[in-house]
XYZ file of C-alpha atoms in Angstrom:
357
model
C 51.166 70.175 -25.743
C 48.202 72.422 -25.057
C 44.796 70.988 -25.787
C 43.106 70.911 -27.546
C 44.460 70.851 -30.750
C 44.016 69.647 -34.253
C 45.418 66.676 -36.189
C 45.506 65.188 -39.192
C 44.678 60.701 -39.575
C 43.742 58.832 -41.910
C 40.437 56.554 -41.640
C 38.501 53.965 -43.466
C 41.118 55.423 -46.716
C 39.655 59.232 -46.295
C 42.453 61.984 -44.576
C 40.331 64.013 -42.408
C 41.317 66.620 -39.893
C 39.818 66.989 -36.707
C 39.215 69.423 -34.018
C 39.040 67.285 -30.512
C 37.807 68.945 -27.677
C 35.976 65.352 -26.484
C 36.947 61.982 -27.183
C 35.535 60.846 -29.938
C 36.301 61.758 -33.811
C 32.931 63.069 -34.687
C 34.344 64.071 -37.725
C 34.661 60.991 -39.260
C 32.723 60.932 -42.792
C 32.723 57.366 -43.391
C 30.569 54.122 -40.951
C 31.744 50.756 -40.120
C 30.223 48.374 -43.294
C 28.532 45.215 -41.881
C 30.739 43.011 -42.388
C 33.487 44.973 -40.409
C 33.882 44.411 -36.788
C 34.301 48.140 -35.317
C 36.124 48.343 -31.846
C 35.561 50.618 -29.233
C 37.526 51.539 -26.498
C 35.958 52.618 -22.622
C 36.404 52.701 -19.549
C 33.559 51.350 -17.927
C 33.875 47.650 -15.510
C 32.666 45.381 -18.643
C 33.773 44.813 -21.960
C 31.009 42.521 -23.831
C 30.001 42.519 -27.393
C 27.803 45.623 -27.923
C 28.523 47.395 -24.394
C 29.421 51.013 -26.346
C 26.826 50.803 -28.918
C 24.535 47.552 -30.772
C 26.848 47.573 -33.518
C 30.298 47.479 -31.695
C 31.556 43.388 -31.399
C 34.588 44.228 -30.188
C 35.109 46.159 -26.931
C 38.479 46.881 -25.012
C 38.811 48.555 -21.539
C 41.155 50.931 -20.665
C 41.763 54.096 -18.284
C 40.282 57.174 -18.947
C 42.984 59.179 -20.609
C 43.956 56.410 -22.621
C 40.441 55.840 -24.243
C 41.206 59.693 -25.300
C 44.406 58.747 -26.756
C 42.909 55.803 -28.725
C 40.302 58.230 -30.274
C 42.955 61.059 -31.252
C 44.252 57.843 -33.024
C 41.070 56.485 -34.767
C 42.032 52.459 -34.399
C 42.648 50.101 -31.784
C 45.736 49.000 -34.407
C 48.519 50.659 -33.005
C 51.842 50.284 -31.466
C 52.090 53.542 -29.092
C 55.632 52.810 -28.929
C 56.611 53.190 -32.442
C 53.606 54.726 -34.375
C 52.176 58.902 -33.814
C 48.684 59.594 -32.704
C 48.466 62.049 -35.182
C 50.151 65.655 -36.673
C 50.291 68.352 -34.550
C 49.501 71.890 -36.055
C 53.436 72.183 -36.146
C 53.448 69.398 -38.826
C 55.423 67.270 -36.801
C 53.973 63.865 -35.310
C 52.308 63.312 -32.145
C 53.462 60.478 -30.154
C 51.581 58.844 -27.084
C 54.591 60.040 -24.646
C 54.123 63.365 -25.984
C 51.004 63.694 -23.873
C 51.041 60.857 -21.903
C 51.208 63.208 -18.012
C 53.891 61.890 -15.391
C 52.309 60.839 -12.050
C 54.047 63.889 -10.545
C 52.296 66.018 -13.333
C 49.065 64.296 -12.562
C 49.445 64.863 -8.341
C 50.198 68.500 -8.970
C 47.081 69.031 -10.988
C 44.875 66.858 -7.738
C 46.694 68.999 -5.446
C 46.048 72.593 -7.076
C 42.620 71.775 -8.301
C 40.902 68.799 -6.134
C 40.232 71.333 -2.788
C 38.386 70.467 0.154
C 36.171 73.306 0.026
C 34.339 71.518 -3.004
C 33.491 68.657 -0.711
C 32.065 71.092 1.999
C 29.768 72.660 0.064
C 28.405 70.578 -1.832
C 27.503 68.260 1.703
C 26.209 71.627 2.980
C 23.261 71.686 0.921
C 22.980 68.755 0.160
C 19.725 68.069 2.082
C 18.511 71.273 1.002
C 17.315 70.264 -2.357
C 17.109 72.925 -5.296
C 14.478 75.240 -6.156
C 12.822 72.879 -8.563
C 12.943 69.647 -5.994
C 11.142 71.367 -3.470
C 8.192 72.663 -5.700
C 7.358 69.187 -6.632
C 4.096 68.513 -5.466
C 3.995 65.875 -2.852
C 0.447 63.685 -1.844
C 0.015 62.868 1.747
C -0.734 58.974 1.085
C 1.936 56.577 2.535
C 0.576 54.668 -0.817
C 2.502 55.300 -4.395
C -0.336 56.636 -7.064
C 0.315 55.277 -10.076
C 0.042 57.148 -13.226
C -2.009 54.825 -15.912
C -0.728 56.866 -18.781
C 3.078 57.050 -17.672
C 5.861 55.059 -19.609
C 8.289 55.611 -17.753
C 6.620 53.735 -14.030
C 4.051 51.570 -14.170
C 2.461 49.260 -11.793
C 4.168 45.828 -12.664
C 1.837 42.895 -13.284
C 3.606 40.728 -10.693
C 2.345 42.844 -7.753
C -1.014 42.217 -9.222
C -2.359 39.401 -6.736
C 1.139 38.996 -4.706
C 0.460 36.878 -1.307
C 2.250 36.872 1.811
C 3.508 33.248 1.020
C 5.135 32.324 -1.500
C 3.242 29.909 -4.161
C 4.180 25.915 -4.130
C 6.864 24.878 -6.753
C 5.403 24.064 -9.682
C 6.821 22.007 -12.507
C 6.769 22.801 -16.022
C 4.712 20.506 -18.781
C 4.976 19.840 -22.165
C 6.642 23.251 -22.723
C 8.320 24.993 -25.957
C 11.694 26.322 -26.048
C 11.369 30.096 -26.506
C 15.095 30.287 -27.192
C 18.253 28.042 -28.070
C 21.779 29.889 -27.586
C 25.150 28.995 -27.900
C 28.080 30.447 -24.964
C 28.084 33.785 -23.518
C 24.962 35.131 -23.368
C 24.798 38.410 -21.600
C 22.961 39.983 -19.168
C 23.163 42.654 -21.847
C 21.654 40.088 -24.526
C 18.875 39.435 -22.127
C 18.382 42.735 -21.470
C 19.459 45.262 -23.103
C 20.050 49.052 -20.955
C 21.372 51.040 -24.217
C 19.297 52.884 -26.757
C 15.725 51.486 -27.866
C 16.609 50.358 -31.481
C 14.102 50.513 -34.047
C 13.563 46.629 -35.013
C 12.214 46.019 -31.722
C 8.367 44.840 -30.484
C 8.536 48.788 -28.143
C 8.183 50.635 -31.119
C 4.697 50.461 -31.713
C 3.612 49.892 -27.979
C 5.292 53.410 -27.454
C 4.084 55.150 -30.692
C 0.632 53.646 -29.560
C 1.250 55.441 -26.480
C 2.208 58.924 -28.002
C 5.388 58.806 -27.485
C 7.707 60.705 -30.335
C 10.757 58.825 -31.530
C 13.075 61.383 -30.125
C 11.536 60.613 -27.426
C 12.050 57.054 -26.567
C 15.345 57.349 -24.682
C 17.071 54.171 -22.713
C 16.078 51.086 -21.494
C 17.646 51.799 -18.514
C 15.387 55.466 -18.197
C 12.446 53.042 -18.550
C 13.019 50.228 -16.204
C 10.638 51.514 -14.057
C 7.854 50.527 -16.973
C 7.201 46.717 -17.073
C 5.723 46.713 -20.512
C 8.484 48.354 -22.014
C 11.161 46.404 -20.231
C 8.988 42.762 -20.646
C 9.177 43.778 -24.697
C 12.869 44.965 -24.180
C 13.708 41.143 -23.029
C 15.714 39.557 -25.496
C 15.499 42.733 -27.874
C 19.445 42.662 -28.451
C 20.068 42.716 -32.061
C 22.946 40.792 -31.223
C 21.294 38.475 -30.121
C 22.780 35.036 -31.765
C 19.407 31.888 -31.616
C 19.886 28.611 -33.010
C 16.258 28.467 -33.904
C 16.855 31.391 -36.690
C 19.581 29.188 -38.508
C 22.400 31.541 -37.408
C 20.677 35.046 -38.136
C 21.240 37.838 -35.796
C 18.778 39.681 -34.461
C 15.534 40.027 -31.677
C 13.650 37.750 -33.194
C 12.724 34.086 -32.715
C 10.658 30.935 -34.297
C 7.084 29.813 -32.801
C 7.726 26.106 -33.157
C 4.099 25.293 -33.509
C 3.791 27.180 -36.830
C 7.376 28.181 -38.065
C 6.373 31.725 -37.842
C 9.520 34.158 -37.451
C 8.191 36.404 -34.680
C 9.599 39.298 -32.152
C 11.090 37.237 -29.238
C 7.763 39.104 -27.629
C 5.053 38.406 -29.544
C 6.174 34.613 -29.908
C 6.362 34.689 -25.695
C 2.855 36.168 -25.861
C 1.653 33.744 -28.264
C 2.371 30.748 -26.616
C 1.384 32.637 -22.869
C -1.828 33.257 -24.285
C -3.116 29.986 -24.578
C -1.405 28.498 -21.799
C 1.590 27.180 -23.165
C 5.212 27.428 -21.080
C 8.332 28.420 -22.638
C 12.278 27.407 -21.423
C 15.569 28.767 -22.590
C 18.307 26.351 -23.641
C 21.775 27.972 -23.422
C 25.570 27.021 -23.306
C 28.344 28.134 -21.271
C 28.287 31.304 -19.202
C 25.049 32.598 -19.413
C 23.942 35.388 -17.338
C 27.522 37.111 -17.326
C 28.109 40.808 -16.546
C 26.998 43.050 -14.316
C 23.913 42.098 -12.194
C 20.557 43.109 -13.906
C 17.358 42.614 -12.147
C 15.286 43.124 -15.343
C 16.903 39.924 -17.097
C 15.532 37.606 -14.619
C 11.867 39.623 -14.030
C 11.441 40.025 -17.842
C 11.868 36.119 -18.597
C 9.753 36.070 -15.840
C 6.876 38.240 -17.298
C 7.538 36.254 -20.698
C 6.381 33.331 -19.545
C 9.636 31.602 -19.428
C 9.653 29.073 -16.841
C 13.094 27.542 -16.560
C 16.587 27.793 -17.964
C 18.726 24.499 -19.216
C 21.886 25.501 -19.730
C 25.648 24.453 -19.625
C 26.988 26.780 -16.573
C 25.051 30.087 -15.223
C 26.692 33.123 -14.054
C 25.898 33.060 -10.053
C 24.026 35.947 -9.067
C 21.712 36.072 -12.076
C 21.478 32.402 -11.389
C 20.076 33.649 -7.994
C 18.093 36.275 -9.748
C 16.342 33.537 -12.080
C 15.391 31.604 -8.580
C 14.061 34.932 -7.003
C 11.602 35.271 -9.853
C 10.344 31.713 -9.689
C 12.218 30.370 -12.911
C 13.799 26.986 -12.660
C 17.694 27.361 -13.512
C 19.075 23.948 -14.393
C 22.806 22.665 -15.779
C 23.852 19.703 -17.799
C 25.911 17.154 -16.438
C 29.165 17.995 -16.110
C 30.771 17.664 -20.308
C 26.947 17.622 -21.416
C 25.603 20.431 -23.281
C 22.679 21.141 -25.760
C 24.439 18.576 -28.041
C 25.164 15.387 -25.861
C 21.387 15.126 -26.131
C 20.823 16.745 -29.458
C 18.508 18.979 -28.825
C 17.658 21.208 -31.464
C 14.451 23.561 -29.442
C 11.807 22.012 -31.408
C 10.933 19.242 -28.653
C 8.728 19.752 -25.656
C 9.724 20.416 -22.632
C 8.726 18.683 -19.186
C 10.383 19.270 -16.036
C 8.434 17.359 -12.618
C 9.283 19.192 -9.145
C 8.360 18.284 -5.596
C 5.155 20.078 -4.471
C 6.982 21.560 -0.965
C 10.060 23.348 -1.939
C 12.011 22.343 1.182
C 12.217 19.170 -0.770
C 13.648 20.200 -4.118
C-alpha cells in the first residue's frame, strides 16, 4: 500500500477521517478528560509517566514503524492479529500485515538508498562549518563572558566563591522536609526537560525578564540558565507529595505556616532565613536516564540530604557530587516503620573529615 493514504477510525465516539503523512492523528477533534489515562506510544530508551507529554500516565515503547502503526490506529487497545488499523480508500480494511515491510523489503530499501557517498560528504565538510557558524563573532579571551541579560546561560551561583578544596562535611540541623514522596520518583519528576508548563514558579521570572510566552521553549533549551532550571526543580505537575494530601501538582506545604507554596518559593522561604530542607522518598528514586540538573537543582534549593527507601545509582552519585547527603532506611524500613509524616525536624550529625564518614 502506497503512503500515505487516508483512513477512516473511530475515537473518543466521533468517526473522523484522517490524512497521515506523520505519525500522529492531528485530526483528532476531541482531548483526553482528566480522569482518563491517555497512552502514548514512542520509541525513545524510557517509558515513565509523562515522558511524551505532562498529561500522558501511561507510556509504552516500541520500534519506530510500529509507533506509526499504533497512531494510524488511534489506541493502544488492539489485537494486530485480528483487528484493522483502519479503511483504506478502497473501503476495505487495513490490517497491520498489510504494511508491516519483510526484512528483505526493509534491506532492499538500506541497500538502494543508505549509500556511502552520504557519509563522505557530509565528513568532508564537516570541519568547515556553514556560512552562518563562521560569521559568529568570536572574543580573544580564554575566559567565557557572560551575558547578564541572557536566559538561556547564565553564570551559576555555585561557581560564585568555588575553592580549590572541597568544603568539610557538614551535617544538617533541625531541618524541614521540603518534600515527602511515595515510589518511583523520576529523574523526570525532579526535573523536568519537556515543555515549561504554565503553573510553574518560571513564568513570572521569565515574563519579568521579557521573555514572550511563545517564547519560553524547553527545559532542556534552558539548562544552561540556573535560575530557570533551580525554579524548574520539582516543577512536574505530576508530581505526587504526601504533604498536599494526595493532590498532584508542583507545589508543596511550608510546615512552619501551612502555606501551599511553589516547591520554589517554599525552598526559598525556608533558605532565606537559614533554615535546611531534606527530601523523604520511597522506593526507586532517581530512576531514568541520568540528569545532572536533578541533583544541582536540589542543590541550589537548599536541599541538603535525601532519606529514602532505595536510590537509583548514578543519581545517587550525582546527589554526592553536589554535596547532598543521600541516605536509605534499613533494609524493610521505609517512611512508615518510623511514621514520619514531613512535619518533624530534621537532624542528621556527620564527621567533620570526610575520610571518616
Amino acid at each position: 500500500m502506497s503512503y500515505p493514504f487516508e483512513f477512516s477510525k473511530t475515537f473518543s465516539g466521533k468517526n473522523d477521517t484522517f490524512f497521515c503523512p506523520f505519525p500522529f492523528p492531528f485530526g483528532c477533534k476531541s482531548m483526553p478528560l482528566p480522569d482518563i489515562i491517555a497512552a502514548a506510544v514512542l520509541s525513545g530508551n524510557r517509558n515513565f509517566e509523562g515522558r511524551v507529554h505532562a498529561l500522558t500516565r501511561a507510556n509504552y515503547l516500541a520500534s519506530p514503524p510500529l509507533v506509526v502503526i499504533y497512531a494510524f490506529a488511534g489506541t493502544v487497545d488492539i489485537d494486530f492479529d485480528k483487528e484493522p488499523i483502519g479503511t483504506g480508500k478502497d473501503g476495505k480494511s487495513v490490517y497491520f500485515m498489510d504494511i508491516w515491510p519483510s526484512t528483505e523489503e526493509v534491506a532492499e530499501d538500506v541497500q538502494s538508498r543508505v549509500l556511502p557517498n552520504m557519509f563522505k560528504s557530509t565528513y568532508e565538510v564537516i570541519t568547515k562549518g556553514n556560512p552562518m557558524w563562521n560569521h559568529i563573532s568570536v572574543p580573544s579571551s580564554t575566559m567565557y563572558s557572560w551575558d547578564p541579560n541572557s536566559t538561556y546561560i547564565h553564570e551559576p551561583s555555585y561557581f560564585k566563591n568555588m575553592t580549590m578544596e572541597p568544603p568539610s562535611a557538614l551535617g544538617v540541623k533541625d531541618a524541614y522536609c521540603l518534600l515527602n514522596f511515595g515510589d518511583s520518583i523520576t529523574i523526570d519528576h525532579i526535573s523536568p526537560a519537556g515543555s515549561i508548563h504554565k503553573d510553574s514558579s518560571i513564568v513570572k521570572f521569565l515574563l519579568d525578564c521579557g521573555v514572550e510566552r511563545k517564547d519560553f521553549n524547553l527545559y532542556g533549551s534552558r539548562r544552561g540558565n540556573n535560575e530557570v532550571m533551580a525554579r524548574g526543580t520539582f516543577a512536574n505537575i505530576r508530581l505526587m507529595n504526601k504533604l498536599l494530601n494526595g493532590k498532584v501538582g508542583p507545589k508543596t506545604i511550608h510546615v512552619p505556616t501551612g502555606e501551599k507554596l511553589y516547591v520554589f518559593n517554599a525552598a526559598m522561604r525556608y533558605k532565606n532565613i537559614g533554615h535546611d530542607t531534606i527530601v523523604l522518598a520511597g522506593a526507586e528514586y532517581g530512576s531514568g536516564s541520568s540528569r545532572d540538573w536533578a541533583a544541582k537543582g536540589p542543590m541550589l534549593l537548599g536541599v541538603k540530604a535525601v532519606i529514602e527507601k532505595s536510590f537509583e545509582r548514578i543519581h545517587h552519585s550525582n546527589l554526592v557530587g553536589m554535596g547532598i547527603i543521600p541516605l536509605c532506611f534499613k533494609s524493610s524500613e521505609d517512611v512508615d516503620t518510623p511514621g514520619l509524616t514531613g512535619h518533624e525536624r530534621y537532624t542528621i550529625d556527620l564527621p567533620c573529615k570526610i575520610n571518616e564518614i
